[in-house]
Amino acid sequence: MITEIRKRFYKREKMFYRPEGKAVCADVIPFYENGEFKLFYLKDYRDIEHCGEGCDWNLVTTRDLVHYVDHGTVLKRGAPDEQDLYVYTGCCNRFGDDYYIYYTGHNPHKQKDGEPVQKILRAKSRDLFHWEKDASFSMQAPAWLEADDFRDPYIFYDDASAGYVMLLAGRLKNGDPENCRGVTLAAYSKDFLNWEVSDAPFFAPSAYFTHECPDLFRMGEWWYLVFSEFTDRFVTTYRMSRSLSGPWITPEVNTFDGHAFYAAKSVSDGKRRILFGWNPIKEGESDFAPWQWGGSIVAHEIVQNADGTLSVRCPEEVRSNYGAARIPEKTFSMGSVARSGNGFTVGNHYGRSILMFGEQPRRCKIEADFILGGETGDFGLLLGADLSENRFYTLRLEPSFHRMTLDRWPRKDLFCHSPTDTERNVRLKAGERHRLTVLIEDSVLEVYLNDSVAMGARMFDFRGDWGIYAMSAVVSFENITISEAADEI
C-alpha cells in the first residue's frame, strides 16, 4: 500500500517544502515512525473560487529532511455546515494498534447560529493514510473560557500521574487588557478516549492573546513548553521548568528563529529533536506586501545548551545536500579590500567597502568564517545585488546593537532608514572566530550563525550577484565558499 502511494506521488521536491500552485503549507503536525518523519500539514489552497472554502490535512513524508513525498489529502475538510470545514491544528498519536488524530474543527459560519467556532474533534486510522472521523466525539471550551478560541490539542503521557495530558490553546472570557487573556489549558484522561478539562490553566502568563500550537517535551531534567504568539513578536517561543507544575522560566533568548518562522512543533527520532515550522510568504509574493499565513516548511535541529536553554542548528542532512564547495572568484571591489590568508580583510573605520563574487545561484549554500577587528559599524553579505541599478539585499550584522537582520535597498520609505521586519539577537565579540551558513532556495532565506542562531526571511523581488561588505568596520572573512543544491548539479 505505502509503496504504491509513494510511486504515484513521488517527486523530488525542494528542501523547504511547499505544494505546487498557489497552495501553501501551514501548521505542521510531526509524527515519527520507522525511520521516517511523517509531517501532516494544513494545506491552504489560496483559491476559494476553484478549490472551495476550507482547509485539509495533507501528509508529506521524508527520511532525510531533503526529499519529500506528498501523499495528498488524508484528513478531509467537512461540508460548509459541518464543524470541521477547516481542519485545523492538532496532534497524531499511536494508541494500541490504532492511530488517533485529535484536531481543531473550525467553522466561522457557526457563530451566526450561536455555536462555537472551534471544537476539538477526533479521527482514527490503522495506517496513517485512511482516517475515519469519530462523529460521537467533540470537546468545547468550558464556560469560563472564550467559546471561539479553543484549539490545537497536543497529547503526551505523564508517568507521574500514569495518565494522558492534552494541552490546548484557549482564552479567558474576562480580564483586561484583552490581548493578555491567552492561556495554555490541560485536559486529562486515563484511557486516551475520555477527557476532562481542568478548571485551572496549565500556564497563564497574562502576556499574549493566545498560545497557539502548544508542544511539550523533556530533555534531561528540564521540561520545555513551546507555543507560538502573534501579540508581541509573532514568533514561536518557549519556556522551561524542572517540573510540569512550574514555574515556567523565560530564558534570555526564548525564540528559535525570527518573525519568518511560526507555528513550530517538534518530534524526536530517538537521537535528536527536530522542530518543524513554516517560513511565510507575503501577499503577491512581493517584499513590501503583508506577511501571510503559511508558506514553506523549515526544519531546525534543537540543541540543549549546558545551562538547559535551547538553541537550533541546521540539520546535517540539509547542510550536506549540496555539491562540491568552490571558492568564489572576485568580480568587483570598492573601498578597502585586501587578500588575507585564505580570505579577505574588508573595510575601514570611516566608510563602505564591498567585494563581489558574481551571480548568486537560485538554490545555494554560502559559508564563511569571520573575525571582527572591532565592535562598531556593520558588515555581512550582499544578496540578489545589481549595483549598477543600486538594488540589493543586505544580510546585516551589527555588533554594537547585538543584531542580525535582513535589510534591502531601495526601501519602501526612503526616509525610514531601518532594517526590515525580520531580525535576531546575536552576540559578536572582536577577535573571536564566527561561522556563517546561508541557505537560499528561490525566495527562501535561512541563516545560521555559529550553529546556534537561526533567522529566516524572504527575498522576492531581486535576483543578481552576491558578495561581502563592511561599513565603518574592519572584518576578516575566511574560508568563503559557495555550493549549489545537490539535485541541481
XYZ file of C-alpha atoms in Angstrom:
489
model
C 0.000 0.000 0.000
C 2.614 2.577 1.072
C 4.925 1.624 -1.811
C 2.109 2.122 -4.333
C 1.252 5.515 -2.876
C 4.873 6.607 -2.996
C 5.230 5.560 -6.620
C 2.152 7.512 -7.550
C 3.106 10.725 -5.762
C 6.893 10.547 -5.735
C 8.615 13.683 -6.865
C 11.952 15.227 -5.994
C 10.982 18.311 -4.028
C 12.695 21.294 -2.521
C 14.339 21.250 0.883
C 11.933 23.918 2.078
C 8.835 22.055 1.007
C 5.767 23.789 -0.405
C 2.931 22.343 -2.538
C 2.681 23.225 -6.180
C 0.487 26.051 -7.433
C -0.982 28.704 -5.151
C -1.244 26.414 -2.104
C 0.959 26.753 0.970
C 1.973 24.633 3.928
C 0.581 25.980 7.162
C 0.934 24.372 10.607
C 2.963 21.152 10.600
C 1.989 18.257 12.866
C 5.050 15.975 13.021
C 4.986 12.254 13.791
C 7.986 9.898 13.611
C 7.907 6.163 12.993
C 10.047 3.512 11.299
C 12.837 5.843 10.261
C 10.534 8.378 8.649
C 9.245 11.819 9.541
C 5.541 11.886 8.759
C 4.504 15.506 8.534
C 0.814 16.273 8.467
C 0.294 19.847 7.367
C -2.605 22.218 6.945
C -2.999 22.839 3.239
C -4.304 26.287 2.457
C -5.307 26.294 -1.197
C -5.373 30.080 -1.566
C -8.021 29.605 -4.246
C -11.601 29.505 -2.941
C -13.013 30.014 -6.450
C -11.596 26.747 -7.753
C -10.873 24.760 -4.579
C -13.711 25.863 -2.318
C -13.605 27.088 1.256
C -11.854 25.188 3.985
C -8.590 23.522 4.874
C -7.487 19.854 4.735
C -4.695 17.899 6.361
C -2.178 16.602 3.834
C 0.626 14.164 4.623
C 4.196 14.613 3.437
C 6.948 12.173 4.434
C 10.728 12.403 4.439
C 13.590 10.248 5.628
C 16.321 12.814 5.141
C 14.705 16.277 5.599
C 15.664 16.999 1.998
C 13.471 14.900 -0.294
C 9.740 14.789 0.360
C 6.852 12.620 -0.770
C 3.447 14.307 -0.662
C 0.698 11.711 -0.249
C -2.069 14.215 -0.774
C -5.076 14.806 1.459
C -5.530 12.312 4.287
C -7.957 14.134 6.599
C -10.589 15.921 4.546
C -12.419 19.096 5.495
C -16.108 18.884 6.225
C -19.042 20.411 4.413
C -19.865 24.132 4.857
C -22.380 23.297 7.602
C -20.077 20.903 9.492
C -17.808 21.804 12.393
C -14.574 20.941 10.591
C -14.929 22.992 7.425
C -11.390 23.960 8.346
C -9.393 21.037 9.690
C -7.014 22.979 11.895
C -4.070 22.034 14.087
C -3.927 19.029 16.369
C -1.732 16.018 17.076
C -1.182 12.433 15.951
C -0.578 9.648 18.474
C -0.432 5.888 18.389
C -2.610 4.141 20.960
C -2.589 0.343 20.858
C -2.841 -0.832 17.270
C -4.508 2.359 16.075
C -3.501 5.904 15.303
C -5.561 8.837 16.533
C -5.697 12.420 15.409
C -7.188 14.955 17.782
C -7.699 18.139 15.821
C -9.414 21.520 15.766
C -12.699 21.694 13.897
C -13.105 25.325 12.835
C -16.112 26.813 11.099
C -16.599 30.609 11.220
C -20.196 30.239 9.985
C -21.217 28.545 13.259
C -21.041 31.854 15.098
C -24.202 33.208 13.474
C -26.099 30.219 14.881
C -24.763 30.827 18.386
C -22.489 27.768 18.251
C -18.739 27.664 18.997
C -16.487 28.376 16.058
C -13.946 25.858 17.360
C -14.250 22.398 18.888
C -11.837 19.523 19.395
C -12.636 16.528 17.196
C -11.144 13.072 16.686
C -10.308 10.660 13.845
C -8.917 7.102 13.817
C -6.718 5.135 11.409
C -4.844 1.866 11.021
C -2.261 3.083 8.503
C -1.941 6.907 8.784
C -3.351 7.304 5.260
C -7.032 6.468 5.693
C -8.881 8.193 8.526
C -12.370 7.747 9.906
C -13.837 10.675 11.769
C -15.478 9.910 15.105
C -18.857 11.635 14.960
C -19.577 10.695 18.577
C -16.720 12.783 19.982
C -16.307 16.512 20.456
C -14.961 18.844 23.148
C -15.740 22.511 23.530
C -14.442 25.232 25.787
C -15.790 25.292 29.360
C -17.915 28.274 30.378
C -15.041 30.295 31.882
C -13.233 30.404 28.538
C -13.941 32.089 25.218
C -16.039 29.639 23.197
C -14.454 30.508 19.847
C -10.783 30.182 20.887
C -10.288 26.564 21.905
C -7.844 24.710 19.704
C -4.561 22.993 18.841
C -4.568 19.846 21.047
C -1.233 18.227 21.891
C -1.139 14.956 23.875
C 1.631 13.408 25.952
C 1.812 10.654 28.562
C 2.667 11.729 32.108
C 4.482 8.979 34.006
C 3.936 10.683 37.353
C 0.134 10.569 37.092
C 0.032 7.442 34.902
C -2.315 9.225 32.536
C -2.550 11.301 29.389
C -2.443 15.074 29.260
C -3.893 17.136 26.405
C -2.590 20.679 26.146
C -4.851 23.217 24.438
C -4.750 26.855 23.405
C -7.524 28.931 24.972
C -8.509 32.358 26.218
C -10.037 33.594 29.412
C -13.505 35.064 28.916
C -12.849 38.049 31.170
C -9.949 40.331 32.023
C -8.166 43.403 30.715
C -6.287 44.052 28.587
C -7.925 41.732 26.103
C -4.592 40.865 24.473
C -3.374 39.242 27.696
C -6.079 36.594 28.196
C -4.258 33.739 26.478
C -3.752 30.537 28.480
C -2.467 27.016 27.923
C -5.055 24.547 29.178
C -4.823 20.911 30.192
C -7.342 18.097 29.832
C -6.709 14.717 31.477
C -7.531 11.125 30.581
C -6.696 7.639 31.847
C -7.867 5.831 28.713
C -6.890 8.297 25.930
C -10.528 8.486 24.836
C -12.451 10.301 27.568
C -11.191 13.718 28.601
C -11.864 16.223 31.353
C -10.653 19.809 31.061
C -9.032 21.146 34.228
C -10.758 24.098 35.874
C -7.445 25.961 36.159
C -4.950 26.904 33.394
C -1.774 24.882 32.923
C 0.146 28.073 32.051
C -1.223 31.619 32.326
C 1.430 34.366 31.995
C -1.040 37.208 31.241
C 1.103 38.122 28.251
C -0.471 37.124 24.930
C -3.744 36.977 23.043
C -3.381 33.202 22.837
C -0.727 30.471 22.959
C -1.067 28.729 19.609
C 0.172 25.236 18.736
C 1.395 24.083 22.173
C 4.151 21.479 22.231
C 5.899 19.927 25.214
C 8.928 17.678 25.660
C 11.592 16.749 28.152
C 15.376 16.792 27.807
C 17.309 15.578 30.821
C 15.988 17.319 33.922
C 14.185 20.084 32.032
C 10.673 20.290 30.601
C 10.094 22.653 27.673
C 6.752 24.241 26.804
C 6.696 25.546 23.229
C 3.972 27.734 21.715
C 3.515 30.490 19.142
C 2.255 34.004 19.788
C 1.254 36.854 17.493
C 0.642 39.546 20.120
C 4.165 40.745 20.772
C 6.584 39.481 18.112
C 4.777 36.827 16.013
C 7.224 34.029 16.840
C 7.485 30.520 18.189
C 8.721 30.806 21.758
C 9.423 28.504 24.702
C 9.525 28.323 28.485
C 11.462 25.871 30.661
C 10.826 24.216 34.008
C 12.159 21.365 36.119
C 8.589 20.333 36.864
C 5.325 20.108 34.935
C 3.754 22.189 37.672
C 6.188 25.061 37.008
C 7.398 27.675 37.498
C 7.922 28.151 33.760
C 11.060 30.257 33.291
C 11.547 32.637 30.374
C 15.179 32.316 29.170
C 17.098 35.355 27.942
C 16.632 34.219 24.326
C 13.289 32.427 24.251
C 12.826 32.006 20.487
C 14.187 29.577 17.894
C 14.065 31.793 14.817
C 12.649 35.173 13.897
C 9.402 36.521 12.535
C 9.565 34.260 9.467
C 9.145 31.000 11.403
C 5.817 30.209 13.020
C 3.541 27.513 14.475
C 6.520 25.229 15.045
C 6.131 21.806 16.666
C 8.774 19.188 17.337
C 9.324 15.442 17.207
C 12.183 13.155 18.222
C 13.659 10.439 16.030
C 15.147 8.767 19.100
C 18.501 10.528 18.775
C 17.645 14.184 18.289
C 14.644 16.504 18.215
C 13.606 18.315 15.028
C 11.456 21.442 15.091
C 9.175 21.978 12.072
C 7.644 25.370 11.327
C 6.786 27.454 8.295
C 8.513 30.349 6.618
C 5.585 32.532 5.494
C 5.035 34.013 2.093
C 3.816 37.562 1.522
C 0.788 38.744 -0.381
C 1.549 38.640 -4.093
C 4.999 37.294 -3.164
C 6.461 40.782 -3.033
C 8.917 42.170 -0.465
C 6.854 45.064 0.881
C 3.496 43.258 0.946
C 1.928 41.979 4.200
C 3.033 38.613 5.598
C 0.504 35.816 5.092
C -0.455 32.631 6.934
C 1.518 29.614 5.710
C 4.410 29.151 3.349
C 7.259 26.633 3.133
C 8.324 24.022 5.707
C 11.586 24.708 7.563
C 13.261 22.189 9.892
C 15.711 23.077 12.675
C 17.535 20.659 14.958
C 17.066 21.573 18.625
C 20.197 21.680 20.785
C 20.180 21.738 24.587
C 22.878 24.024 25.961
C 24.840 23.375 29.160
C 22.599 25.711 31.179
C 19.427 23.999 29.949
C 18.473 26.681 27.440
C 17.763 25.724 23.839
C 19.231 26.762 20.513
C 18.911 25.380 17.000
C 21.249 24.358 14.220
C 20.969 23.269 10.619
C 20.265 19.512 10.382
C 23.273 17.729 8.913
C 21.216 16.189 6.094
C 20.255 19.651 4.905
C 23.733 21.087 5.303
C 25.312 18.258 3.301
C 22.807 18.271 0.428
C 24.977 20.457 -1.763
C 27.583 19.838 -4.427
C 31.278 20.485 -4.059
C 32.043 23.779 -2.376
C 34.010 26.182 -4.542
C 35.960 29.287 -3.703
C 34.266 32.223 -5.444
C 36.136 34.488 -7.842
C 36.349 38.222 -7.310
C 34.363 40.243 -9.872
C 34.275 43.733 -8.352
C 35.622 45.587 -5.341
C 35.226 49.018 -3.789
C 36.847 50.679 -0.808
C 39.339 48.824 1.389
C 39.695 45.184 0.272
C 42.879 43.146 0.737
C 43.738 39.469 0.457
C 44.477 37.933 3.843
C 45.448 34.283 4.243
C 42.680 32.199 2.669
C 40.278 35.101 2.539
C 39.956 38.866 2.543
C 40.100 41.700 5.027
C 37.344 44.122 4.140
C 36.568 47.572 5.459
C 37.884 50.595 7.282
C 36.588 52.792 10.089
C 35.135 55.603 8.006
C 33.169 54.226 5.034
C 31.813 51.337 2.971
C 33.839 48.570 1.334
C 32.431 45.912 -0.995
C 33.756 42.732 -2.602
C 31.511 40.988 -5.144
C 31.747 37.384 -6.382
C 29.345 37.186 -9.327
C 25.996 35.526 -9.914
C 24.052 34.113 -6.960
C 22.601 30.668 -7.824
C 18.883 30.086 -7.345
C 19.477 27.324 -4.782
C 22.765 27.500 -2.942
C 24.685 27.426 0.314
C 27.158 30.174 1.210
C 29.539 29.661 4.124
C 32.230 31.836 5.641
C 34.177 32.414 8.828
C 34.640 35.971 10.020
C 36.689 37.751 12.665
C 35.805 41.278 13.768
C 38.507 43.905 14.148
C 36.190 45.881 16.440
C 32.583 46.109 17.546
C 31.456 49.198 15.646
C 29.720 49.596 12.302
C 28.062 46.760 10.423
C 29.011 44.100 7.879
C 27.731 40.975 6.184
C 26.565 39.753 2.783
C 25.031 41.466 -0.209
C 22.491 39.191 -1.920
C 20.483 39.421 -5.148
C 22.509 42.516 -5.961
C 22.673 44.707 -9.042
C 24.989 47.512 -8.004
C 24.557 49.339 -11.304
C 20.840 49.588 -10.517
C 21.544 50.307 -6.822
C 19.409 47.426 -5.563
C 20.345 44.613 -3.226
C 19.509 42.730 -0.040
C 21.795 43.097 2.949
C 22.314 40.323 5.459
C 23.462 42.769 8.088
C 25.342 42.036 11.318
C 25.530 44.907 13.797
C 27.802 44.088 16.759
C 27.034 47.232 18.742
C 23.281 46.548 18.528
C 23.687 42.767 19.053
C 21.583 42.239 15.971
C 21.438 40.256 12.728
C 18.815 41.336 10.234
C 17.823 41.319 6.577
C 17.639 44.753 5.010
C 17.220 45.851 1.386
C 17.751 48.824 -0.841
C 15.763 50.626 -2.019
C 13.470 50.611 0.976
C 9.751 51.277 0.748
C 10.089 54.529 2.634
C 13.389 56.178 1.750
C 13.103 58.359 4.838
C 12.683 55.389 7.177
C 16.228 54.069 7.446
C 15.647 50.929 9.484
C 16.009 47.190 8.849
C 13.137 45.077 7.622
C 10.834 43.110 9.908
C 12.973 40.035 10.497
C 15.909 40.100 12.894
C 17.690 38.100 15.606
C 19.663 38.886 18.736
C 23.333 37.873 18.390
C 26.464 38.320 20.479
C 29.597 39.077 18.480
C 32.984 39.798 20.042
C 36.034 41.295 18.390
C 38.868 38.844 17.858
C 36.666 35.744 18.024
C 36.017 33.470 15.058
C 32.379 33.128 13.999
C 30.777 30.885 11.382
C 28.019 31.915 8.984
C 25.920 29.455 6.949
C 23.390 30.874 4.486
C 20.854 28.687 2.654
C 18.972 30.171 -0.304
C 16.180 28.481 -2.214
C 14.231 30.707 -4.569
C 12.724 33.333 -2.244
C 13.501 31.459 0.996
C 16.493 32.578 3.050
C 17.609 30.692 6.159
C 20.693 31.857 8.057
C 22.598 30.009 10.797
C 25.204 31.787 12.903
C 27.674 29.676 14.899
C 25.308 26.709 14.604
C 23.220 28.232 17.380
C 21.188 31.152 15.999
C 18.743 30.826 13.095
C 16.996 33.549 11.120
C 14.552 33.018 8.285
C 13.468 35.637 5.763
C 12.149 36.058 2.222
C 13.706 37.717 -0.810
C 11.036 38.031 -3.506
C 11.939 40.980 -5.690
C 15.617 40.773 -6.632
C 17.891 38.319 -8.424
C 21.526 39.124 -9.073
C 25.050 38.822 -7.711
C 26.377 38.254 -4.213
C 29.299 39.483 -2.185
C 30.548 40.716 1.193
C 30.754 44.208 2.620
C 31.739 46.230 5.682
C 30.521 49.671 6.738
C 32.694 51.590 9.238
C 34.101 48.249 10.342
C 37.090 46.018 9.613
C 36.310 42.334 9.193
C 38.420 39.368 8.094
C 36.392 36.897 6.024
C 37.951 33.439 5.661
C 37.009 30.068 4.144
C 34.416 31.673 1.862
C 32.693 29.027 -0.238
C 29.550 28.594 -2.285
C 27.884 25.386 -3.407
C 24.688 24.575 -5.271
C 21.952 22.206 -4.137
C 22.945 18.623 -4.956
C 19.922 17.834 -7.114
C 20.601 20.943 -9.200
C 24.147 19.881 -10.134
